[in-house]
mmCIF file of C-alpha atoms in Angstrom:
data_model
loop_
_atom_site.group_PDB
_atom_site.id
_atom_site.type_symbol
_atom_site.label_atom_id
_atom_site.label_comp_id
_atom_site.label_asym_id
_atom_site.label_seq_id
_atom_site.Cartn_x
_atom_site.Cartn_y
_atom_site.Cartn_z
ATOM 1 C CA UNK R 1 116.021 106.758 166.116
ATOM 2 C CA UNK R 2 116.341 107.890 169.763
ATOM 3 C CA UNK R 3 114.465 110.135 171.503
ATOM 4 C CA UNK R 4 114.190 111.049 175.061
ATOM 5 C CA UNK R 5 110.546 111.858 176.563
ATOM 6 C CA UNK R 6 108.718 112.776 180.161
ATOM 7 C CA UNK R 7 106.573 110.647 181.171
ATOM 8 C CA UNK R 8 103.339 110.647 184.004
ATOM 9 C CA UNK R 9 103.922 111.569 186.543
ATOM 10 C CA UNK R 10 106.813 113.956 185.106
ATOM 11 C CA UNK R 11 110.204 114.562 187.179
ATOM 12 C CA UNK R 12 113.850 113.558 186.284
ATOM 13 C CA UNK R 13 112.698 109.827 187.113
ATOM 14 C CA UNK R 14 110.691 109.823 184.224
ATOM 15 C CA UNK R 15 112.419 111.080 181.409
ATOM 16 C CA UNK R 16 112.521 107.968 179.141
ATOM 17 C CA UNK R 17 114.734 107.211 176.147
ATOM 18 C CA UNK R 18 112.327 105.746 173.494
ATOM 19 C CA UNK R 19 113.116 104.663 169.953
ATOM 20 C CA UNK R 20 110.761 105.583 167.229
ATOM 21 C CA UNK R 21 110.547 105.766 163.453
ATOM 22 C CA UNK R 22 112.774 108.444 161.005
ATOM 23 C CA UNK R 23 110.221 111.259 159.654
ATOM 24 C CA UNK R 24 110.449 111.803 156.447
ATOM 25 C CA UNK R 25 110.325 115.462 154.906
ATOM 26 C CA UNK R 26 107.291 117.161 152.969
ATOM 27 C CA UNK R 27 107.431 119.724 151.170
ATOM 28 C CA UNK R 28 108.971 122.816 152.545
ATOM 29 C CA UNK R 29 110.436 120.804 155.023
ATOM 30 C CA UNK R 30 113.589 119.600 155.970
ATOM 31 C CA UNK R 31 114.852 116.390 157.750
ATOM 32 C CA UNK R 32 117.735 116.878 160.406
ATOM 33 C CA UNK R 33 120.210 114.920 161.697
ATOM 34 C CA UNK R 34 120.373 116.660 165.364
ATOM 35 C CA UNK R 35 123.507 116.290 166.996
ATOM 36 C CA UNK R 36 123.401 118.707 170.376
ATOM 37 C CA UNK R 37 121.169 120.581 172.016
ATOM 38 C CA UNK R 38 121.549 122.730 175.441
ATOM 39 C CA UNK R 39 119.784 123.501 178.827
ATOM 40 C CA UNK R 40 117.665 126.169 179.539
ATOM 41 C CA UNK R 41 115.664 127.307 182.556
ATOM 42 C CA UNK R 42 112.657 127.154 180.494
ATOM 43 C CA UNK R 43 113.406 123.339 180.345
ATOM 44 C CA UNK R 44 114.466 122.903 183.620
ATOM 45 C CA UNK R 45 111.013 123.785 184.535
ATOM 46 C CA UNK R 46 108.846 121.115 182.250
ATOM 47 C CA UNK R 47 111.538 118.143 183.022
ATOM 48 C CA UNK R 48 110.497 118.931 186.878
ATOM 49 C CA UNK R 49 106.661 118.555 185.934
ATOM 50 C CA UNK R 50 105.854 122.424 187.228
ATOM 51 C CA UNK R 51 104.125 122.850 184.251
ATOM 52 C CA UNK R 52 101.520 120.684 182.730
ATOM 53 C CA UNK R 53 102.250 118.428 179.420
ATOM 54 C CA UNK R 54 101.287 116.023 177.703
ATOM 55 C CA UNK R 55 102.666 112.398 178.335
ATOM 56 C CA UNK R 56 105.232 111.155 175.902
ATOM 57 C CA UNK R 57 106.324 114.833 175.239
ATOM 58 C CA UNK R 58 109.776 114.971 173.114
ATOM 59 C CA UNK R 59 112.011 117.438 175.849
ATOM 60 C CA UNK R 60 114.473 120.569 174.706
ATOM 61 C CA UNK R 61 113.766 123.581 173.328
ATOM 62 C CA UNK R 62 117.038 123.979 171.224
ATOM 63 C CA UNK R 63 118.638 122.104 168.769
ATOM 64 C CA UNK R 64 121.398 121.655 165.980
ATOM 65 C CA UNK R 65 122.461 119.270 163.590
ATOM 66 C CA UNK R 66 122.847 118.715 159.577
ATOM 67 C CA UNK R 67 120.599 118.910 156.732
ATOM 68 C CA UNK R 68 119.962 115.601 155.643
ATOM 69 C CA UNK R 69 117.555 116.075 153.009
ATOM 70 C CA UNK R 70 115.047 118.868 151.496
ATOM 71 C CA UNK R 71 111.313 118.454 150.957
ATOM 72 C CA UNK R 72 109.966 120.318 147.433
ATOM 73 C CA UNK R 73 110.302 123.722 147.298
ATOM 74 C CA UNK R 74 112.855 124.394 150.044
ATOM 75 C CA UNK R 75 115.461 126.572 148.345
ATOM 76 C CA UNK R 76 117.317 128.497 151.255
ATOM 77 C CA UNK R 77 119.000 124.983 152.675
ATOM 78 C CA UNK R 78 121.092 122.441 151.059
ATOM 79 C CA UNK R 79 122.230 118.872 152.125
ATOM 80 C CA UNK R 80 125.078 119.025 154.463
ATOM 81 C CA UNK R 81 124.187 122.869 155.886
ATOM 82 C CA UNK R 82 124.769 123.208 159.976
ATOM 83 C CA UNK R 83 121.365 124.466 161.247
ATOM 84 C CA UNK R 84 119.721 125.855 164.449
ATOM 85 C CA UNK R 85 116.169 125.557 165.430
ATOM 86 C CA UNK R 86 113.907 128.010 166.494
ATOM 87 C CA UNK R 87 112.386 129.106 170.073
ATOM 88 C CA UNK R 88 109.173 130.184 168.375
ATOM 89 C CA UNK R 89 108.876 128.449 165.259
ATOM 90 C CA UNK R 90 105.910 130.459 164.017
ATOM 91 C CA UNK R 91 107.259 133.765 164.881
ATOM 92 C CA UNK R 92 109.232 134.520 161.880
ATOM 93 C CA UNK R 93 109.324 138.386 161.962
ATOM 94 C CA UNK R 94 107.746 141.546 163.401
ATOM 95 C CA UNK R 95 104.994 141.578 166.123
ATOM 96 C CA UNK R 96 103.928 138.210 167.375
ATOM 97 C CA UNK R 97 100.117 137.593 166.035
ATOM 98 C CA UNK R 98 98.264 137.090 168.982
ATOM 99 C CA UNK R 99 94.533 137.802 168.267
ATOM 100 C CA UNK R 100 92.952 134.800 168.430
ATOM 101 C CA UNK R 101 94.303 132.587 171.019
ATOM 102 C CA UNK R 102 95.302 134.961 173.679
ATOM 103 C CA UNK R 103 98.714 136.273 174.843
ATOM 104 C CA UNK R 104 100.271 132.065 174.776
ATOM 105 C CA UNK R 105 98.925 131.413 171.202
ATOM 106 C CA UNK R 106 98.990 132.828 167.811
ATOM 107 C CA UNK R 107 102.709 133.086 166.620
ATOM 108 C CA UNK R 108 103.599 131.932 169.914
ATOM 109 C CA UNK R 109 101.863 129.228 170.467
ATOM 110 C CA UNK R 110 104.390 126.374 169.053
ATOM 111 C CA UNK R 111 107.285 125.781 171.568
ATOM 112 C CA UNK R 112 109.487 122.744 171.191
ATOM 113 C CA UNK R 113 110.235 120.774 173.967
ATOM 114 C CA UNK R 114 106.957 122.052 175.301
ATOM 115 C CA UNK R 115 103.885 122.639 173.633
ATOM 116 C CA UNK R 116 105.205 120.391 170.681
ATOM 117 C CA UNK R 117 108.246 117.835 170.598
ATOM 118 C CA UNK R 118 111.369 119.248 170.620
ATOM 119 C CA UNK R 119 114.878 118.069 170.346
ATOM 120 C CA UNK R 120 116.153 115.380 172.362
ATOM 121 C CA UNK R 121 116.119 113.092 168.935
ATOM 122 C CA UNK R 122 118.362 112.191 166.907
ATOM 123 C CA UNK R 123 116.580 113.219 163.511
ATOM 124 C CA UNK R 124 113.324 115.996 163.020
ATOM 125 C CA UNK R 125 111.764 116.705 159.799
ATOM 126 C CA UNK R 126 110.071 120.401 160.294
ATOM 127 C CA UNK R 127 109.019 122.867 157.742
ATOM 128 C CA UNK R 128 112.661 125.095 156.620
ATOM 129 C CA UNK R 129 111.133 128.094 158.295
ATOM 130 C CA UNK R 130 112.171 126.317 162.084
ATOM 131 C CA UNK R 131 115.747 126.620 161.544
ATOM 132 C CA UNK R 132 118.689 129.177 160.666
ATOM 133 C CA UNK R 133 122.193 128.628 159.544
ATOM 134 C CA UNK R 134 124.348 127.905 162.368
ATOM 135 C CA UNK R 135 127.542 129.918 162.351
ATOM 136 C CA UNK R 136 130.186 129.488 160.846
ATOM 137 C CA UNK R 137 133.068 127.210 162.398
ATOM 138 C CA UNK R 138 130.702 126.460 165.487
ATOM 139 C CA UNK R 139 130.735 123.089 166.944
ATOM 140 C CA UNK R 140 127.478 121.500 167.176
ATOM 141 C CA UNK R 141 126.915 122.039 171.173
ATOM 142 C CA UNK R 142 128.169 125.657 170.480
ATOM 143 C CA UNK R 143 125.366 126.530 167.792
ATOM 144 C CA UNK R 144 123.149 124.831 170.178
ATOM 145 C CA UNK R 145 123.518 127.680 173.030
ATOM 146 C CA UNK R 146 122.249 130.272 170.259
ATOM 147 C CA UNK R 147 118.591 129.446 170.251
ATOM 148 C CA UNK R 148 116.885 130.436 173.320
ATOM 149 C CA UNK R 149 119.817 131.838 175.527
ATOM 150 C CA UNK R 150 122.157 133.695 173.253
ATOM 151 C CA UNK R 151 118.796 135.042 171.251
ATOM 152 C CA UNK R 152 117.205 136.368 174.275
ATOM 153 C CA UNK R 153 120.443 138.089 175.355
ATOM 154 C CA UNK R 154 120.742 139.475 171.587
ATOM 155 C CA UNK R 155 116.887 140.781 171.690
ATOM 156 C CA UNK R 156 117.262 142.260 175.584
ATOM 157 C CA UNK R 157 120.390 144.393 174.857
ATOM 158 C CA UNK R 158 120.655 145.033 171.207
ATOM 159 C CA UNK R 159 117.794 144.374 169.593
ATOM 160 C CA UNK R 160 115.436 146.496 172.820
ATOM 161 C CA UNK R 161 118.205 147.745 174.688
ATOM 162 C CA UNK R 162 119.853 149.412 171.488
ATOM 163 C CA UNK R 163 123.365 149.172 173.746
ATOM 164 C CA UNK R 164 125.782 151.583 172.280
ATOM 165 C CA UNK R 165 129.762 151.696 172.247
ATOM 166 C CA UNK R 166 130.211 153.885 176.035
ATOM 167 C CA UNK R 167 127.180 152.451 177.558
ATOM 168 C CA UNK R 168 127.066 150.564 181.299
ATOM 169 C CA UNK R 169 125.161 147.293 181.225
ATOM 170 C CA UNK R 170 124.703 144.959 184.479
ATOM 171 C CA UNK R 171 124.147 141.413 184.179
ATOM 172 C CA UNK R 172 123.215 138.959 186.661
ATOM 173 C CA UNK R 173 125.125 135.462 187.400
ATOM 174 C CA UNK R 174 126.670 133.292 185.199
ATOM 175 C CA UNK R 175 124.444 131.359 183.192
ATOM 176 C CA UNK R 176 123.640 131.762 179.410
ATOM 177 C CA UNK R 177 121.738 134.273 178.948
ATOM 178 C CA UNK R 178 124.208 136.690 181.403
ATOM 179 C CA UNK R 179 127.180 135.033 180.028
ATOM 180 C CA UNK R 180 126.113 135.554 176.165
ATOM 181 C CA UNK R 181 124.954 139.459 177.432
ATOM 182 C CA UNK R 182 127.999 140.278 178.773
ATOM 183 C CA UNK R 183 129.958 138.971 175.339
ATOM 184 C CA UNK R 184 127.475 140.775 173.257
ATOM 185 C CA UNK R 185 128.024 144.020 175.598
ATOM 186 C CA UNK R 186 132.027 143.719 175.318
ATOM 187 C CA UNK R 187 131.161 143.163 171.364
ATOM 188 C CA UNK R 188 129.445 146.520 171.346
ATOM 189 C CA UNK R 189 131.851 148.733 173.529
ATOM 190 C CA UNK R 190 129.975 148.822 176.306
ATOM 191 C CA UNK R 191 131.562 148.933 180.153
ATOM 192 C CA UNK R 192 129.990 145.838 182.063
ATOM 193 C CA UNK R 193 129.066 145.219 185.878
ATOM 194 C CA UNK R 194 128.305 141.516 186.900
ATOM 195 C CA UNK R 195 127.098 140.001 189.659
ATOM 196 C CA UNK R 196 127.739 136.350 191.255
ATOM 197 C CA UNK R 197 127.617 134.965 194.450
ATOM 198 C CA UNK R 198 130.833 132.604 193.876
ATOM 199 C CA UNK R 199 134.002 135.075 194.169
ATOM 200 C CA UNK R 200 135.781 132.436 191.679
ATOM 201 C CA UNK R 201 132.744 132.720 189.432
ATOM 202 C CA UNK R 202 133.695 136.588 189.967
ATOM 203 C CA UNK R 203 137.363 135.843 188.678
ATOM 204 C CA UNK R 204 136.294 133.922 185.220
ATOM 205 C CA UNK R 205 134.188 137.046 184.750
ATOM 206 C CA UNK R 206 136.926 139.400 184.973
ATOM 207 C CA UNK R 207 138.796 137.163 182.708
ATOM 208 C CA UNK R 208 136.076 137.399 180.093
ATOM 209 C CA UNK R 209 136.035 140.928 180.236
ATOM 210 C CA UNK R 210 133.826 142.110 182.720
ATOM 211 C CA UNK R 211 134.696 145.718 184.468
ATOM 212 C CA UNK R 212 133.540 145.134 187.685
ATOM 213 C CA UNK R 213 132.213 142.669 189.995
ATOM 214 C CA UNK R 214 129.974 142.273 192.989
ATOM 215 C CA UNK R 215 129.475 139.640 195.243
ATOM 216 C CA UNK R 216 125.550 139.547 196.114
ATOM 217 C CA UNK R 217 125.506 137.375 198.912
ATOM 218 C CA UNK R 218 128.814 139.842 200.238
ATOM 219 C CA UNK R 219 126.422 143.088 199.108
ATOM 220 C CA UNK R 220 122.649 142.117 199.282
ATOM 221 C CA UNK R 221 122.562 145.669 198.332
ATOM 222 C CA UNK R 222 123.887 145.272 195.180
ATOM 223 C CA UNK R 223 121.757 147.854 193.148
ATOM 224 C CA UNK R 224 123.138 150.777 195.331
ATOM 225 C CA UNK R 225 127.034 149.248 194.855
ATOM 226 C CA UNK R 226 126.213 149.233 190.883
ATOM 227 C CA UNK R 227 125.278 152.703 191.064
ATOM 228 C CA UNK R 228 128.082 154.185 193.256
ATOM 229 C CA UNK R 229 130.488 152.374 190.397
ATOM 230 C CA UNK R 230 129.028 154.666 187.620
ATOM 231 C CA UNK R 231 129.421 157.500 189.917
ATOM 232 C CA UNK R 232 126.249 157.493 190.800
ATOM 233 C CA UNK R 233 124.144 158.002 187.424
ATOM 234 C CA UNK R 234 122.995 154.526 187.064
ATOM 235 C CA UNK R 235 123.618 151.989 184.722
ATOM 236 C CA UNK R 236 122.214 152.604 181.199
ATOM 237 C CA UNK R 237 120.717 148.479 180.828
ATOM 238 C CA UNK R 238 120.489 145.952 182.952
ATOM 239 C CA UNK R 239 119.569 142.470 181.893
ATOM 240 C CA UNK R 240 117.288 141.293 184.412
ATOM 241 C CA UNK R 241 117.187 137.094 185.190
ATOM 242 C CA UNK R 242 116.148 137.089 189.231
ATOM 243 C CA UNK R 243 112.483 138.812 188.310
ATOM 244 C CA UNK R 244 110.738 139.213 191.182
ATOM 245 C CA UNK R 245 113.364 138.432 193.904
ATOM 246 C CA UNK R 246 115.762 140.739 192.034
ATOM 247 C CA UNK R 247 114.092 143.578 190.609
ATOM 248 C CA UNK R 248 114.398 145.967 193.102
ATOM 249 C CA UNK R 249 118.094 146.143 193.585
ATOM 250 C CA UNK R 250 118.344 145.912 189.424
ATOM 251 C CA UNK R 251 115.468 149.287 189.804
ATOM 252 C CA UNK R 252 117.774 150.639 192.124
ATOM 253 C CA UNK R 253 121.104 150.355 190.102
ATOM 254 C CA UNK R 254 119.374 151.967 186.754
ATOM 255 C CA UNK R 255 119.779 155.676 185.687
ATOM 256 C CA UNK R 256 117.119 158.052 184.841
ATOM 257 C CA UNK R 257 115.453 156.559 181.691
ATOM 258 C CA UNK R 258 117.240 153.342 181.676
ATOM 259 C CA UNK R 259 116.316 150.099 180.188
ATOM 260 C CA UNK R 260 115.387 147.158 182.146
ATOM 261 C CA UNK R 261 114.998 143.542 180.177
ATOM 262 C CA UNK R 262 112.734 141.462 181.914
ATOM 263 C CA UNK R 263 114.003 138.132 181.275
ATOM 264 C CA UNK R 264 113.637 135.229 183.629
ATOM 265 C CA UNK R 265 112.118 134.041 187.197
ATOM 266 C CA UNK R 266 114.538 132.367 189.142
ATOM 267 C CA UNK R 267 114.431 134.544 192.164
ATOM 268 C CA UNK R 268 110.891 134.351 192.168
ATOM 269 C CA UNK R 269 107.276 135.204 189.920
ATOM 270 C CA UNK R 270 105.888 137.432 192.219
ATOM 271 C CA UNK R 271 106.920 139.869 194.677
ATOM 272 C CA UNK R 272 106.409 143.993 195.903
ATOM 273 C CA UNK R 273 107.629 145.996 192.723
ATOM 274 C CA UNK R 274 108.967 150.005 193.563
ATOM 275 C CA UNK R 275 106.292 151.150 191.096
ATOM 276 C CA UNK R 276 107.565 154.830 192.859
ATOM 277 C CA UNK R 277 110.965 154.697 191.877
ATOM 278 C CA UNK R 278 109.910 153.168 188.415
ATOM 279 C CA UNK R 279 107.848 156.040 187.665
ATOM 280 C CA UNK R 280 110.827 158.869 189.402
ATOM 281 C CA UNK R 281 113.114 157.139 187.232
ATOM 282 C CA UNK R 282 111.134 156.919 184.352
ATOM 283 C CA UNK R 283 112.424 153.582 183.282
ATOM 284 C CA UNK R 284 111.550 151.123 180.526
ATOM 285 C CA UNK R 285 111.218 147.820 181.385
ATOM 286 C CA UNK R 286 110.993 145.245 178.578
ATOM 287 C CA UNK R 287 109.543 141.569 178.990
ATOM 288 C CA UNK R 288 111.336 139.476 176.823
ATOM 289 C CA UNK R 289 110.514 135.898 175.552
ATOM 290 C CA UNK R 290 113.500 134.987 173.498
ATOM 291 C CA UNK R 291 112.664 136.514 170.060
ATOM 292 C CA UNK R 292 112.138 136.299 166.506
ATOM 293 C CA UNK R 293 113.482 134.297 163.114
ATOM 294 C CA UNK R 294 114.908 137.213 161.636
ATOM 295 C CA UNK R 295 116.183 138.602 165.025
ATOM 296 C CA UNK R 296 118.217 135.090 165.058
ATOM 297 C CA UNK R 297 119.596 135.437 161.913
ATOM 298 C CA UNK R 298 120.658 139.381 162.314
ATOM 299 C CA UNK R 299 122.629 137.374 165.138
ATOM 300 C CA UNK R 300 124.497 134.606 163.523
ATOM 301 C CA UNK R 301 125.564 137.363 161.064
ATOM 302 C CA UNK R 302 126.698 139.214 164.084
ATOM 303 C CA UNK R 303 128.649 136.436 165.315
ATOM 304 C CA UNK R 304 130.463 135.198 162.248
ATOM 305 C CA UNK R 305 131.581 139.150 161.530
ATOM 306 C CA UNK R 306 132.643 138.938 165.487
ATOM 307 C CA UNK R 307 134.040 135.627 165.686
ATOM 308 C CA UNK R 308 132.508 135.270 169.282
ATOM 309 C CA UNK R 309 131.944 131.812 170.775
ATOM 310 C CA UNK R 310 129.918 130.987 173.612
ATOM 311 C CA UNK R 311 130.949 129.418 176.801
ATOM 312 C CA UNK R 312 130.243 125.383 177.245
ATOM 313 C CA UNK R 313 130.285 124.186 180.813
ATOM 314 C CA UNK R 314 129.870 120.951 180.203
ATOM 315 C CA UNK R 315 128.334 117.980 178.070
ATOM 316 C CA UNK R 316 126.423 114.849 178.355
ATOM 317 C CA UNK R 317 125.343 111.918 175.805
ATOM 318 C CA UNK R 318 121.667 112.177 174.874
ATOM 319 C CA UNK R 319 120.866 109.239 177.701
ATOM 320 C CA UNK R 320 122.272 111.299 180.378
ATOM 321 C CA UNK R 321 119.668 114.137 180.161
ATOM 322 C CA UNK R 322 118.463 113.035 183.424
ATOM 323 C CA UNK R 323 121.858 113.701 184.966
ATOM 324 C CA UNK R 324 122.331 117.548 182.723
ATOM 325 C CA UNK R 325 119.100 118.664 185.124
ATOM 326 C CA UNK R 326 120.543 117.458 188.292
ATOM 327 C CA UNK R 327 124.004 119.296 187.455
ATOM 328 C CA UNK R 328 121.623 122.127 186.343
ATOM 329 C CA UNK R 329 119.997 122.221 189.699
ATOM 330 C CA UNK R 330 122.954 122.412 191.732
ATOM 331 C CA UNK R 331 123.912 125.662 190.440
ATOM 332 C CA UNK R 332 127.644 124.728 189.813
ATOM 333 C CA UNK R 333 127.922 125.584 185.954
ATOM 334 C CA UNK R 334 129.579 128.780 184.235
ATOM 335 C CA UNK R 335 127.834 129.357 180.691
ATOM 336 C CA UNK R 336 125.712 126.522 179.505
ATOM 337 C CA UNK R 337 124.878 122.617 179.729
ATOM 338 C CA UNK R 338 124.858 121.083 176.558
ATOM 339 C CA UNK R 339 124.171 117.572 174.775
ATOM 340 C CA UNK R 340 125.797 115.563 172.092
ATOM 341 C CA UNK R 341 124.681 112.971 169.875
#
């Protein structure tokens, strides 16, 4: 089978397609014939080597494909069931367990595509408990988009956000996580400001269903314009992707007792925080790190009673994952980067 690793000294250079041998399942596993997987920030950042791994690491974080076969004792899949993998496999429910290997181990400590392979490869055999049912009528590279993105967005604003039907949510750009948030707010009933620098990224959000738009680069003070468009009470959630380099104006734009979920880094991973206007605002602010088993599956129920379906920008072969993080890094995509094989 194929799979496609980084090698010393990491970078897009050295991501290497390798063939190995087809695991076989144990028990309470299952083998998988993986057929997509998508793009994430998270592995944007270990393709580019700015974080340490080990050589020969299997990339991607996500993945889905088809049961090929169960291991003994594996009742909840069947052969032939579409399946998504897991962000955390070891996090199946509740509070992560943490106590003995500090805030990155315990439940947490597994990763694909980063502290263990992941799923650039054609077939995985992993214990049942790593994967969900994909849902229903989703392509492959669709299903794909759920794991990390479209959970995190799910956990921010429903499962910590609790957004309710009349409620103002702001989301920032247009990649998955923002893209699956504002779907999920429209879903709920919620009124929805987003924020882009591209005016024709502006117009596709409209089109999707977004209330109102701002232009950031047009209004650097963005935060303020959100506010003055909820008559200037604030906006009830705001899911927060800039961090550091962002969280002002997102501070700025919520209402008394608002909820922030702190999401990503790509405006930065440190910076001057308001801690004032955090505490005059009394404001929750939630770090987020994708979620749980459980949480995934409350959403692929959620999404085969909605019929939602995410937004693909564009796909590339397995061999051309080299190529998906140079179109990543340009910025130029609307929704997510995927990959089939």
């Amino acid at each position: 089978m194929r799979v496609m690793t980084l090698q010393a000294p990491m970078g897009f250079d050295h991501i290497t397609e390798e063939e190995r041998e087809i695991p076989s399942p144990g028990a309470g596993e299952v083998l998988v014939r993986i057929h997509a997987s998508s793009l994430n920030y998270h592995d944007y950042l270990v393709a580019r080597g700015m974080q340490q791994h080990s050589e020969g690491l299997v990339l991607m974080s996500d993945g889905s494909g088809e049961v090929l076969e169960v291991g003994d004792g594996v009742t909840e899949f069947s052969v032939g069931d579409h399946v998504i993998s897991t962000f955390f496999p070891d996090w199946l429910s509740g509070e992560p367990d943490v106590r003995f290997s500090g805030v990155a181990g315990g439940s947490m400590a597994a990763v694909p595509g980063d502290t263990i392979d992941g799923f650039a490869a054609e077939y995985v055999a992993k214990p049942a408990t790593s994967f969900t049912k994909a849902p229903k009528g989703y392509t492959h590279p669709e299903a794909s988009t759920l794991v990390c993105a479209g959970l995190t967005a799910w956990r921010g604003l429903i499962v910590e956000g609790q957004v309710k039907q009349g409620d103002t949510v702001l989301v920032q750009g247009t990649g998955g996580v923002s893209i699956f948030a504002l779907q999920f707010a429209k879903a709920a009933g919620a009124t929805v400001i987003a924020t882009s620098s591209s005016n024709e990224k502006l117009e596709r959000l409209k089109a999707m269903g977004a209330d109102h738009v701002i232009n950031y680069k047009e209004t650097p003070e963005w935060g303020v314009e959100a506010r003055k468009l909820t008559g200037g009470l604030g906006v009830d959630h705001v899911i927060e992707i800039g961090g550091a380099g962002t969280l002002t104006q997102s501070i700025m734009a919520t209402r008394m007792g608002g909820h922030i979920a702190l999401i990503g880094v790509v405006a930065g991973f440190t910076g001057e925080v308001p801690v004032a206007a955090i505490f005059a605002s009394q404001l929750r602010i939630t770090g987020i790190t994708v979620g749980t088993r459980a949480q995934q599956e409350d959403m692929v129920r959620a999404i085969d009673a909605s019929g939602m379906k995410p937004i693909v920008d564009k796909i590339f072969p397995l061999e051309g994952l080299a190529d998906a993080f140079r179109y990543q890094e340009t910025g130029q995509h609307f929704g997510k980067i995927c990959l089939e094989f």
